[in-house]
Tab-separated table of C-alpha atoms and ligand atoms in Angstrom:
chain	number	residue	atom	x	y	z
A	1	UNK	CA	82.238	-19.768	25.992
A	2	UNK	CA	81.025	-19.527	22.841
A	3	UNK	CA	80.796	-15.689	21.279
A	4	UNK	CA	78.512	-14.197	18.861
A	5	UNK	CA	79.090	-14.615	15.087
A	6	UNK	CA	79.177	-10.961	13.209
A	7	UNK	CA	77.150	-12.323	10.792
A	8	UNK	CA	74.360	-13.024	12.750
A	9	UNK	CA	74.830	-9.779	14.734
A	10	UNK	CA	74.835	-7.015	12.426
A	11	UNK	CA	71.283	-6.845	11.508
A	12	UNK	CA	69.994	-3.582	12.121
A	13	UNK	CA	67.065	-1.451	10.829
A	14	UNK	CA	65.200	-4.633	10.124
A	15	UNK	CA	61.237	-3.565	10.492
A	16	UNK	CA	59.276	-6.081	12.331
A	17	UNK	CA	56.945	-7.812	10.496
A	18	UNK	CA	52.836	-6.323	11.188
A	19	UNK	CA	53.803	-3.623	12.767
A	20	UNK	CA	50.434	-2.471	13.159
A	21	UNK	CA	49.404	-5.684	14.851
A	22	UNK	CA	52.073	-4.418	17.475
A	23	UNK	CA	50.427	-0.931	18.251
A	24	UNK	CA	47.897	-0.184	20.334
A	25	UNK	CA	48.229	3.332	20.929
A	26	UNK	CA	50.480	6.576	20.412
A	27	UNK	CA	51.845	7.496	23.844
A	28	UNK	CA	52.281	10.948	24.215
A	29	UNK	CA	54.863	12.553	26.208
A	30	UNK	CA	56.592	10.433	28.638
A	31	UNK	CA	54.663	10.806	31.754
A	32	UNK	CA	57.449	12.829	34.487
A	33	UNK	CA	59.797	10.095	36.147
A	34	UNK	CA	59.709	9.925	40.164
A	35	UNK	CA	63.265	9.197	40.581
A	36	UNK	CA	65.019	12.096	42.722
A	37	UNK	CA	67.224	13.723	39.502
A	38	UNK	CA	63.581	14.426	37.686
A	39	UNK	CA	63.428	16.304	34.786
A	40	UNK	CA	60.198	19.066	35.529
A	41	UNK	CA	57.377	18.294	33.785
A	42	UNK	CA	56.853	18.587	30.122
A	43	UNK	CA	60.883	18.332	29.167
A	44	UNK	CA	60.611	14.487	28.146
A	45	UNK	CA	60.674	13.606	24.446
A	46	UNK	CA	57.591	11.485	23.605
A	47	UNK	CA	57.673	8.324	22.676
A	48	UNK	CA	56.583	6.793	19.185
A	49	UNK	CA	54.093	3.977	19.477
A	50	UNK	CA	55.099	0.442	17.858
A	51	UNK	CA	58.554	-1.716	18.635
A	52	UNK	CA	60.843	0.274	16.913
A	53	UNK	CA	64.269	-0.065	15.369
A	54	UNK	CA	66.733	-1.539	14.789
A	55	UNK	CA	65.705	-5.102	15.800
A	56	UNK	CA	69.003	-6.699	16.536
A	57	UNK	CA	70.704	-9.372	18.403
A	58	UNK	CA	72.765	-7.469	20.383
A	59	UNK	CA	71.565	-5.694	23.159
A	60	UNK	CA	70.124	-2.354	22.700
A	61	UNK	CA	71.138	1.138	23.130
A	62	UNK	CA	70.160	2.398	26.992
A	63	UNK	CA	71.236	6.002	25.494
A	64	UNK	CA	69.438	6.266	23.242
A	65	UNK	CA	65.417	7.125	23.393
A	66	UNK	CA	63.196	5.385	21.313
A	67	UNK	CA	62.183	7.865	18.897
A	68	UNK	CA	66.368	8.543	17.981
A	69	UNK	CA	67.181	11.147	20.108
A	70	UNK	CA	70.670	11.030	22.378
A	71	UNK	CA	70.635	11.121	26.502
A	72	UNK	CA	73.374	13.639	26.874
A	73	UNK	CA	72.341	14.588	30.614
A	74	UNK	CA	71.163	13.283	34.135
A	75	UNK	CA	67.883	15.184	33.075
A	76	UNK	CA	67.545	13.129	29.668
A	77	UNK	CA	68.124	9.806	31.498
A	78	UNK	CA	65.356	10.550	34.068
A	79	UNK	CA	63.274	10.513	31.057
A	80	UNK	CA	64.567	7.473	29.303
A	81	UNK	CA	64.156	5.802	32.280
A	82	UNK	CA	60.593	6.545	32.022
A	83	UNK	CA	60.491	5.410	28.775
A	84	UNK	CA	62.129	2.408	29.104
A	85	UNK	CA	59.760	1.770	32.570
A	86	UNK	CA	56.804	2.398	29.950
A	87	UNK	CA	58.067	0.137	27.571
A	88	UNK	CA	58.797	-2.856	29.488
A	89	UNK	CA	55.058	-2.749	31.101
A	90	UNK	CA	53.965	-2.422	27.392
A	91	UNK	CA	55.579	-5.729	26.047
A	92	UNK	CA	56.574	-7.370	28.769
A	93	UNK	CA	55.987	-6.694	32.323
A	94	UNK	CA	51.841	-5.403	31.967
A	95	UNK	CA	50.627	-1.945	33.411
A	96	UNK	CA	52.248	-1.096	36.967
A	97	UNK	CA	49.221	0.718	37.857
A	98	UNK	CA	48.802	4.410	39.474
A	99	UNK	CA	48.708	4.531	43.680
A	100	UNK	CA	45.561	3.900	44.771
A	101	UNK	CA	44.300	4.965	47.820
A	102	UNK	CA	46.060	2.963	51.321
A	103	UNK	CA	45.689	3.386	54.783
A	104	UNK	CA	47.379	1.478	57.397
A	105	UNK	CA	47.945	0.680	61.506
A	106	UNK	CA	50.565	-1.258	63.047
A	107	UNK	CA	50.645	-3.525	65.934
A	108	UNK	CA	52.586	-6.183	67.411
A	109	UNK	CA	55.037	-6.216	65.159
A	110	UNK	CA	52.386	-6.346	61.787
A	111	UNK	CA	51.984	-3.713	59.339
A	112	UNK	CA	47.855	-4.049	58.259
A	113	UNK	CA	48.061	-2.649	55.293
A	114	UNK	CA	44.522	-1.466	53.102
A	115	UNK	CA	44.533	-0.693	49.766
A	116	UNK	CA	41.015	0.243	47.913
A	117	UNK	CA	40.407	1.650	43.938
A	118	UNK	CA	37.648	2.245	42.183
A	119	UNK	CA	35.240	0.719	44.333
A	120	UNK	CA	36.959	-2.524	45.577
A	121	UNK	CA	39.635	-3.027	48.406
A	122	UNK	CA	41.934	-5.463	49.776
A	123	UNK	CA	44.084	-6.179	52.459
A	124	UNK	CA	47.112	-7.521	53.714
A	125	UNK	CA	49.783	-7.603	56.218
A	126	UNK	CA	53.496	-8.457	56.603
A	127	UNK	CA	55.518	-9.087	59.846
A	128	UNK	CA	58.281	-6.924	60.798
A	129	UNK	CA	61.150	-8.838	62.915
A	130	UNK	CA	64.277	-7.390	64.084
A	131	UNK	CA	63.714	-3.737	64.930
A	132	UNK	CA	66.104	-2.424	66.382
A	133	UNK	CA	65.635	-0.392	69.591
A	134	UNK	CA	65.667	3.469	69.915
A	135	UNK	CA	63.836	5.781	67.752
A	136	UNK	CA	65.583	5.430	64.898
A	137	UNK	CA	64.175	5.607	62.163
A	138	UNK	CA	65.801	2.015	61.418
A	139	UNK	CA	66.561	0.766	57.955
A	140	UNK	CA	64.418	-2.503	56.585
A	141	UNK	CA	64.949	-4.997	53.923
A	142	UNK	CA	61.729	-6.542	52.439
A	143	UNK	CA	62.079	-9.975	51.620
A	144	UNK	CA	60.018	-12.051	49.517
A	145	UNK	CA	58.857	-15.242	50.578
A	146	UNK	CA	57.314	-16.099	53.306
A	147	UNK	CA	59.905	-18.357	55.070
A	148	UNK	CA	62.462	-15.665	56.216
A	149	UNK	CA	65.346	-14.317	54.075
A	150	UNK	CA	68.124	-15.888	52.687
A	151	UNK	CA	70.840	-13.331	52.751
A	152	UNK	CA	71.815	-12.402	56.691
A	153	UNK	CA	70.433	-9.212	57.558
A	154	UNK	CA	72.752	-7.538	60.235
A	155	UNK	CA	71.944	-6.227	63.277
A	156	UNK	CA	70.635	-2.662	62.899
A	157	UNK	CA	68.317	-3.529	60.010
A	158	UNK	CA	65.009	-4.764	60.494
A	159	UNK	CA	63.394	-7.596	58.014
A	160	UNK	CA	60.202	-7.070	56.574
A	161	UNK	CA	58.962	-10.046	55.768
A	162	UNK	CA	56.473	-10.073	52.622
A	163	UNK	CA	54.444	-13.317	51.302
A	164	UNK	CA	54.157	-11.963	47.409
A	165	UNK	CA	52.294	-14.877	46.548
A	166	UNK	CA	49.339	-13.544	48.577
A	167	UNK	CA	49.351	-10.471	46.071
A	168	UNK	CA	49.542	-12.287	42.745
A	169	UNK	CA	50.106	-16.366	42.741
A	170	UNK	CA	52.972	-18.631	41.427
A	171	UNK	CA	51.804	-22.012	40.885
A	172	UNK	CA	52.185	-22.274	36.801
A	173	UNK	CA	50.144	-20.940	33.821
A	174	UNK	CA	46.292	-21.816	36.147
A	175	UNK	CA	46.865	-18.996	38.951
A	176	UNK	CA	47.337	-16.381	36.050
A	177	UNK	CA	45.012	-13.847	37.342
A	178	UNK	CA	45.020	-15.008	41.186
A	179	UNK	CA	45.867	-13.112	44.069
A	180	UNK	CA	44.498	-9.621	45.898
A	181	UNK	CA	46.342	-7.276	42.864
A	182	UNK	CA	43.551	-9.028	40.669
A	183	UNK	CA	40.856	-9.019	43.584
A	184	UNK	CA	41.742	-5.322	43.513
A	185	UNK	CA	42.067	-4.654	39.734
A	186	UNK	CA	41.109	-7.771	37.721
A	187	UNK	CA	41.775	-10.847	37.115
A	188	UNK	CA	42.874	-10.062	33.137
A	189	UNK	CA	44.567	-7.345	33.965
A	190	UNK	CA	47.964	-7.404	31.897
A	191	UNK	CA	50.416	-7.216	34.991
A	192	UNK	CA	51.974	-10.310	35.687
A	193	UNK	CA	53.178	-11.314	39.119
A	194	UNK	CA	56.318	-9.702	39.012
A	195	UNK	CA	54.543	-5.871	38.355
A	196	UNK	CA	52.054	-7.318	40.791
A	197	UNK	CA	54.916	-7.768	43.366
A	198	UNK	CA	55.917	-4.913	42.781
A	199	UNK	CA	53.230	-2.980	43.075
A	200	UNK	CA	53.094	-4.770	46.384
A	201	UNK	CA	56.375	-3.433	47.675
A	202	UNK	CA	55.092	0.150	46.793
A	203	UNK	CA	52.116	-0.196	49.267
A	204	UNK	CA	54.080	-1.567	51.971
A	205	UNK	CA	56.194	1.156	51.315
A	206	UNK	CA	53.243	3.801	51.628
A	207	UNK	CA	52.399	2.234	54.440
A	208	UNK	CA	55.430	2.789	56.105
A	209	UNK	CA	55.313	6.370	54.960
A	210	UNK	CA	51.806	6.514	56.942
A	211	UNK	CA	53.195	4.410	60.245
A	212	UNK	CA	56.755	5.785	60.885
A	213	UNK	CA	55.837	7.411	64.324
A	214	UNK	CA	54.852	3.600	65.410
A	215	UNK	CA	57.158	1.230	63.593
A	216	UNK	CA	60.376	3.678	63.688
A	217	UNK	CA	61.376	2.384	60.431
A	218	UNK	CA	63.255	4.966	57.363
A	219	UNK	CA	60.898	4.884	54.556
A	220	UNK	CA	63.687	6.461	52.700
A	221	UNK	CA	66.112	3.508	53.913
A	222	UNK	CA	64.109	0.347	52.492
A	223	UNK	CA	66.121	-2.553	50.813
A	224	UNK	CA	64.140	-5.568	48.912
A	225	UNK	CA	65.850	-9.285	49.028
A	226	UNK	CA	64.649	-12.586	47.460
A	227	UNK	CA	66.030	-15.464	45.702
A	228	UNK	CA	65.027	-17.253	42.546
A	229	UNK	CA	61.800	-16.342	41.047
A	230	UNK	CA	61.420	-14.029	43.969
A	231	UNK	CA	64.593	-12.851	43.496
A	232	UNK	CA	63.199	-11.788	39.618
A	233	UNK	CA	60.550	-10.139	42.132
A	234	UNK	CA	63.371	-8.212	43.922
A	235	UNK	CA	64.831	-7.022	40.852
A	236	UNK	CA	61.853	-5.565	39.682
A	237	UNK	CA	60.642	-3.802	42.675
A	238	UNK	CA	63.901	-1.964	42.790
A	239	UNK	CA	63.361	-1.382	39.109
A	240	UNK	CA	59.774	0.054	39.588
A	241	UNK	CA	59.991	1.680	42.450
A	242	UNK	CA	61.960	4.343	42.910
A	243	UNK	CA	61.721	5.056	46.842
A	244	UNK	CA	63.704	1.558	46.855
A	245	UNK	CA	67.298	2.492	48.578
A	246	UNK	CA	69.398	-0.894	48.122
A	247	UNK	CA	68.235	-3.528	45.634
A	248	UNK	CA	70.104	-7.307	46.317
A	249	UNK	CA	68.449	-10.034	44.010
A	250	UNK	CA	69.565	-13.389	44.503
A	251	UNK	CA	70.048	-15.964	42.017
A	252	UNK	CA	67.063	-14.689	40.004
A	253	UNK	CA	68.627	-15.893	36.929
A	254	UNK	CA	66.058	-15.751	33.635
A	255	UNK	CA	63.862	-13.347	33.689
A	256	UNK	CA	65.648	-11.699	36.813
A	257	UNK	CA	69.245	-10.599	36.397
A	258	UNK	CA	69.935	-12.456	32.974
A	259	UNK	CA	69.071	-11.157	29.344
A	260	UNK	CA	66.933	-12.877	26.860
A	261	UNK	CA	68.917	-12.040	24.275
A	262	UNK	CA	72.161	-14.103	25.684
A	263	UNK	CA	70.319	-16.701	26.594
A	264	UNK	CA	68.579	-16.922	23.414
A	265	UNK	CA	71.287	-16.693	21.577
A	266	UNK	CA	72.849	-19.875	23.790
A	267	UNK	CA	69.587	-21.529	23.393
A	268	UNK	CA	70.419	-21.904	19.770
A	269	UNK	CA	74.065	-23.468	20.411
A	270	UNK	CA	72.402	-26.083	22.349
A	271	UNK	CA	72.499	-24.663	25.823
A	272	UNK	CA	70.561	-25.963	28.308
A	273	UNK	CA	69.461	-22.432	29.439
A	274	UNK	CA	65.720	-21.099	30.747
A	275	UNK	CA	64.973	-19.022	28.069
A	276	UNK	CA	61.712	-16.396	27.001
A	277	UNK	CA	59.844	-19.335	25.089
A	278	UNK	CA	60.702	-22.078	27.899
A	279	UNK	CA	59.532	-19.567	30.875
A	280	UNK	CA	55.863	-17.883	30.152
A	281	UNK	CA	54.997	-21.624	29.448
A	282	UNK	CA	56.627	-22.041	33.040
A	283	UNK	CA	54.826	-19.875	35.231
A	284	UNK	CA	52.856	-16.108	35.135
A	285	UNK	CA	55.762	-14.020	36.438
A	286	UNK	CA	55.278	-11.792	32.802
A	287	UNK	CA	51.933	-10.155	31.143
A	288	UNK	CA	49.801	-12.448	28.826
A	289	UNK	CA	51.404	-9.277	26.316
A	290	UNK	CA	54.952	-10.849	26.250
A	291	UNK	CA	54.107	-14.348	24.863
A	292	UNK	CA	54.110	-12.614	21.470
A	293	UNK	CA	57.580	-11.398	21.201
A	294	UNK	CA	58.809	-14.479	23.344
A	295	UNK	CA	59.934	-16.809	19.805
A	296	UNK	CA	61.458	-13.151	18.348
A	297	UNK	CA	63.132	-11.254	21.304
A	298	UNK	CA	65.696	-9.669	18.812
A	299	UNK	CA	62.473	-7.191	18.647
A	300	UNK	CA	62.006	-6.468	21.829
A	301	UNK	CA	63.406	-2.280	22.051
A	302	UNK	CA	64.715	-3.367	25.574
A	303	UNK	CA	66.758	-5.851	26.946
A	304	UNK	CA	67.196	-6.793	31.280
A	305	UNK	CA	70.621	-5.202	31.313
A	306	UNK	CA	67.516	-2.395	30.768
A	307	UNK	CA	65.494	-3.163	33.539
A	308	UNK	CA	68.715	-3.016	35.625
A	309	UNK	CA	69.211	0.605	34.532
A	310	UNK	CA	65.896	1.611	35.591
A	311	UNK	CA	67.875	1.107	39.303
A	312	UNK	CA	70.311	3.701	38.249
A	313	UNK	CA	72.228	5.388	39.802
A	314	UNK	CA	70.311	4.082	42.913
A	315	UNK	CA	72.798	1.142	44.673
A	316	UNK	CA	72.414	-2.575	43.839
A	317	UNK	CA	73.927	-5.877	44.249
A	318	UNK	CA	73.187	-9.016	42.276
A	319	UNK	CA	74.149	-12.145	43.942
A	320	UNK	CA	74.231	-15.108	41.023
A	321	UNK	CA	75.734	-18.880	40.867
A	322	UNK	CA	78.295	-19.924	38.519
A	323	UNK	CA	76.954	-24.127	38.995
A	324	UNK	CA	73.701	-24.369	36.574
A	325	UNK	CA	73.961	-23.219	33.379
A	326	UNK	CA	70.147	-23.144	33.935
A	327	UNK	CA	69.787	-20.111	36.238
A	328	UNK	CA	71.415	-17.916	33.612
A	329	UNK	CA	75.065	-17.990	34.753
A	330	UNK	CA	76.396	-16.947	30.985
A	331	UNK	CA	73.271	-14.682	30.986
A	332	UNK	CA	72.762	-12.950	33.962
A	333	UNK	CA	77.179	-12.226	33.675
A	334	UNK	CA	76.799	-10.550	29.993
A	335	UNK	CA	73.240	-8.764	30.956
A	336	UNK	CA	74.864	-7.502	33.953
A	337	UNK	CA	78.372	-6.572	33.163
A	338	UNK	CA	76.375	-4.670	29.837
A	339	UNK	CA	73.835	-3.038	32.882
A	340	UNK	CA	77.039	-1.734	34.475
A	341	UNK	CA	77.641	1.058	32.017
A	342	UNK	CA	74.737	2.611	33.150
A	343	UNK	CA	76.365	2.835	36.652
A	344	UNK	CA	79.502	3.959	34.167
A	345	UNK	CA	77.818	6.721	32.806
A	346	UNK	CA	76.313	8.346	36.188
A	347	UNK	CA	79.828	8.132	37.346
A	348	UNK	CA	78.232	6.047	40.657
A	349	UNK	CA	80.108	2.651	39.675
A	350	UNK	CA	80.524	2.313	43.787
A	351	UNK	CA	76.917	1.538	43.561
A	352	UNK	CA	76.528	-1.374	41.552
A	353	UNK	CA	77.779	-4.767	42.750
A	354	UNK	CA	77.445	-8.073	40.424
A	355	UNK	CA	79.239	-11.068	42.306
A	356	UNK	CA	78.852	-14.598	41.205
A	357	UNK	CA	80.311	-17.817	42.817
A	358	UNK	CA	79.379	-21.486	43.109
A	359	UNK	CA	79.654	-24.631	45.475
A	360	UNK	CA	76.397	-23.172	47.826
A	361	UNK	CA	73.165	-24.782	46.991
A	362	UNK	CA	70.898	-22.538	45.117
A	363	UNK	CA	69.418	-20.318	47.382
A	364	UNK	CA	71.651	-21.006	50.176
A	365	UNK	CA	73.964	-17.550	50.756
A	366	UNK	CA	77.618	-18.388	50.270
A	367	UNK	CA	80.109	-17.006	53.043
A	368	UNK	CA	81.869	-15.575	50.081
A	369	UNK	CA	79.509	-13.007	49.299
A	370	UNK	CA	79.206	-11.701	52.805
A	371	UNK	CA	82.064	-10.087	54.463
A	372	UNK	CA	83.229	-7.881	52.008
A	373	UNK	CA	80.681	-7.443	49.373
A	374	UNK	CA	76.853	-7.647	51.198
A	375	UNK	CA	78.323	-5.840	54.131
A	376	UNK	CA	79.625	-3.088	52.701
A	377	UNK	CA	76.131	-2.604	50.547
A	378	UNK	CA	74.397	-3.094	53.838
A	379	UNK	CA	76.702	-0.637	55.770
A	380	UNK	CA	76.843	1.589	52.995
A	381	UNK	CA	73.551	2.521	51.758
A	382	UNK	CA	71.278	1.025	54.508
A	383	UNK	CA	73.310	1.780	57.371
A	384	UNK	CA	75.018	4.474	56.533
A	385	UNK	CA	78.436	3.553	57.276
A	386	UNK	CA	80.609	5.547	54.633
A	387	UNK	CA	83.779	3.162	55.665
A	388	UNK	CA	81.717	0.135	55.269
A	389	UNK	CA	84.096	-1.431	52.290
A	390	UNK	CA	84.692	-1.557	48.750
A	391	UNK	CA	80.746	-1.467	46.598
A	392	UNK	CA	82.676	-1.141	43.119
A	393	UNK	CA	82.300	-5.201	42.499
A	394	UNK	CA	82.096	-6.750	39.428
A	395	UNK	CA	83.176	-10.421	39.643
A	396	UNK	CA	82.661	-14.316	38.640
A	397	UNK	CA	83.969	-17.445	40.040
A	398	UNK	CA	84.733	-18.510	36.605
A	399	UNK	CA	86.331	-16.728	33.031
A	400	UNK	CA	83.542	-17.141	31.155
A	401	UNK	CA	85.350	-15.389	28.200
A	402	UNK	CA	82.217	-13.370	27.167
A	403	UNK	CA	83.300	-10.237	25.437
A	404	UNK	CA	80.513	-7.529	26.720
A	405	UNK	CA	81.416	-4.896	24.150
A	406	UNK	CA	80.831	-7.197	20.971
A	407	UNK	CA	77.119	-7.072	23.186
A	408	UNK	CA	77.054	-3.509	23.230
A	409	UNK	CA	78.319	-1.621	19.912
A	410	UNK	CA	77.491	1.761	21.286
A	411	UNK	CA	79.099	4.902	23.509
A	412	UNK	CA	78.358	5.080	26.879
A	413	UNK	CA	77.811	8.704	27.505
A	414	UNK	CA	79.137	11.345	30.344
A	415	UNK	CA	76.424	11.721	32.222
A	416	UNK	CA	77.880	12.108	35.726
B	1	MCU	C1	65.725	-18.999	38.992
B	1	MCU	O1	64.330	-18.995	39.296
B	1	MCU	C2	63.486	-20.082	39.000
B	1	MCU	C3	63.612	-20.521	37.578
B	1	MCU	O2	63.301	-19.420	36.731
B	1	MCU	C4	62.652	-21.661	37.298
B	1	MCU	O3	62.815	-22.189	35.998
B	1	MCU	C5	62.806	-22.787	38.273
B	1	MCU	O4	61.703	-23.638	38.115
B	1	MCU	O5	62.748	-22.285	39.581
B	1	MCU	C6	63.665	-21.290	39.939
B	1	MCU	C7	63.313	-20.981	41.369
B	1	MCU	O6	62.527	-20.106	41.639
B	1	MCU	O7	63.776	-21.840	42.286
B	1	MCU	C8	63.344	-21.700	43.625
C-alpha cells in the first residue's frame, strides 16, 4: 500500500484560515470526566476556543491537550479525554446533551423507557431476549438494529435489542432532524444520529440502573454491538458513555473505526474509499457543524484513532473486513493500530482487540473471529471469566504494509 510522502506530511503550525469564523465560544475549564480514574473537580486544564495547531496530515497527538500542555498521568488523561469528548461534539459529532430526567418499568421482557426535558417527553422501549435464569445480575449486550445481532451472543448474556432509528433516523440527508432525540430536543439541534444513538444507549442504560430488581441485568456489565453504520453507532456509544463495559463495533468502517485522515489521504491516490466529503452528503450520522471541515480534515484537532481513545482503558474489540476497500479496510487498520497506543500507554493492551479478515459477506460474523478472539472479550469482561483467552489482538488478514509510526510522530507516554 501506498505510504505517505514526507513532503506532504510535515506541515505543522499552519493556522487555519478565518479562524474567527471557527469560534463560537471560549470554553472554560474542561467540565470533570465521568470515567472511573476521574480527576476531582477543578484539576483539568481549560481548553482554548478555535481549531488549534498544528494542522497536519498525520494524525494528531492524543497526549497532548489542546492548549500545549503534556498528559503525564492517569489523572491528566481523564481530562484529555474530556477534552477530546468536547471537541469532537464541537466539530463533528454535535452536543451529547446533559441527562435529562427518565423513569422506567419493565414487563414481559420490554424495558418502557420515559425520558422528559424542559417541558417535552418521549418514549420508547427495547426488548430484552435471552436472560438468563437466577438472580444474577446478568450481563447484556445492546445491539443496534432492530433485526437481532450479528455477532453470537453466548449463553449467559442477555441481548438488548435497540431500534436506534426510532431515536434519530437514517434514510439520507431528508430525515436530518427526525426521530424522538429531536421530538425531545429539536429538530436543529446539532447532534447527529450517531450522538443521538448514543445518547440513546445512555437512557437505556439509566433505565436499567432504575429496573435491576425486575430485569436482573448488571448495569455495570453492559456491552453495545452493531454492524455498519450501526456499528459507527456502537463505536460511539462506547466512546460517549462511560458506564459502557465491552465495546465490539462491526465493520463500521468510515466514520466508525477508520480515520479521515487515511482515507483522505487514499482518496487523493485514487482510492475508491468512503471518505468525510463523500459521507455527510450520504446520510446524517454527523452534526450539520462537520460539513465545514469535511474538504480540509488536516484541521480537524482530532482524528477517530481519537474517538477510540475516549474507550480507554475500558475493553474493546473492532471486528473489520479486509474485501472492500470501501468500508475503510486501509483506514480503519492505520486509525486503529494508531488508537492502540492509547491502550499502550494505560498499560491495559489486554483490553483492546482490532481483528480484520475477509471471505464473510459484510455483516455476516466470520467463524474466525469467534472462538478465540469474541469469546475471550465476552468471557473476559462481560462474563467474568479471567481464563477466558488471549484479548491482546491486533491482526489483519492481509500485510497491508502501512507503517503506523510515520502516522504518529509523537511519544506515547507511561501512563500505566
Ligand atoms: C460501513 O457502513 C456503511 C457505509 O458507511 C455506507 O457508505 C454504506 O452505504 O452502507 C454501509 C452500511 O451501513 O451497510 C449496511
Amino acid at each position: 500500500a501506498p505510504q505517505p510522502t514526507t513532503t506532504t506530511r510535515t506541515s505543522t503550525s499552519i493556522i487555519p484560515p478565518n479562524p474567527t469564523t471557527l469560534t463560537t465560544s471560549v470554553t472554560s475549564a474542561a467540565p470533570v470526566p465521568t470515567s472511573t480514574s476521574a480527576p476531582s473537580p477543578g484539576t483539568c486544564p481549560s481548553t482554548p476556543s478555535g481549531l488549534g495547531s498544528p494542522v497536519s496530515n498525520q494524525l494528531n497527538d492524543p497526549f497532548t491537550f489542546h492548549g500545549g500542555g503534556k498528559v503525564t498521568s492517569k489523572a491528566d488523561w481523564a481530562c484529555r479525554q474530556a477534552e477530546i469528548s468536547q471537541l469532537l461534539q464541537r466539530y463533528e459529532l454535535g452536543t451529547l446533551p446533559a441527562k435529562p430526567s427518565v423513569s422506567a418499568s419493565f414487563s414481559g421482557n420490554t424495558l418502557s423507557i420515559s425520558v422528559s426535558e424542559g417541558g417535552r417527553s418521549i418514549s420508547f422501549s427495547v426488548g430484552i431476549s435471552g436472560i438468563p435464569s437466577g438472580n444474577g445480575p446478568h450481563p447484556a449486550i445492546i445491539s443496534f438494529g432492530t433485526f437481532g445481532t450479528s455477532i453470537p451472543v453466548p449463553a449467559g448474556v442477555a441481548t438488548i435489542s435497540f431500534n436506534n432509528d426510532d431515536i434519530a433516523a437514517q434514510q439520507g440527508g431528508s430525515s436530518r432532524g427526525s426521530g424522538k432525540f429531536y421530538t425531545l430536543y429539536g429538530s436543529s439541534h446539532s447532534a447527529g444520529a450517531l450522538t443521538a444513538w448514543a445518547w440513546g444507549v445512555s437512557r437505556i442504560i439509566d433505565a436499567l440502573e432504575l429496573t435491576q430488581a425486575q430485569t436482573r441485568i448488571d448495569p455495570k456489565r453492559i456491552g453495545v454491538t452493531g454492524c455498519s453504520r450501526n456499528g459507527k453507532g456502537a463505536i460511539v456509544a462506547g466512546a460517549l458513555e462511560p458506564r459502557i463495559a465491552l465495546t465490539l463495533p462491526q465493520e463500521s468502517g468510515a466514520g466508525g473505526a477508520g480515520c479521515w485522515r487515511i482515507a483522505a489521504w487514499q482518496k487523493r491516490s485514487g482510492s475508491n474509499v468512503q471518505d468525510s466529503v463523500q459521507i455527510v452528503q450520504e446520510n446524517v450520522w454527523f452534526s450539520p457543524n462537520f460539513n465545514s471541515y469535511v474538504n480540509n480534515v488536516d484541521q480537524l484537532p482530532f482524528d477517530h484513532h481519537m474517538l477510540a481513545g475516549l474507550i480507554a482503558p475500558r475493553p474493546v474489540y473492532i471486528m473489520e473486513n479486509v474485501d472492500m476497500e470501501w468500508l475503510g479496510k486501509i483506514s480503519t487498520y492505520g486509525c486503529m493500530g494508531i488508537a492502540r497506543k492509547q491502550w499502550q500507554a494505560l498499560g491495559a493492551l489486554d483490553k483492546f482487540g482490532y481483528s480484520q479478515v475477509g471471505g464473510n459477506s459484510h455483516c455476516s460474523f466470520p467463524s474466525s473471529q469467534q472462538g478465540s478472539e469474541l469469546s475471550a472479550f465476552i468471557g473476559k469482561y462481560l462474563l467474568n471469566n479471567a481464563n477466558a483467552g488471549n484479548t491482546n489482538i491486533f491482526r489483519s488478514s492481509q500485510n497491508h504494509n502501512f507503517n503506523l509510526d510515520n502516522w504518529s510522530p509523537w511519544a506515547v507516554p507511561n501512563l500505566a
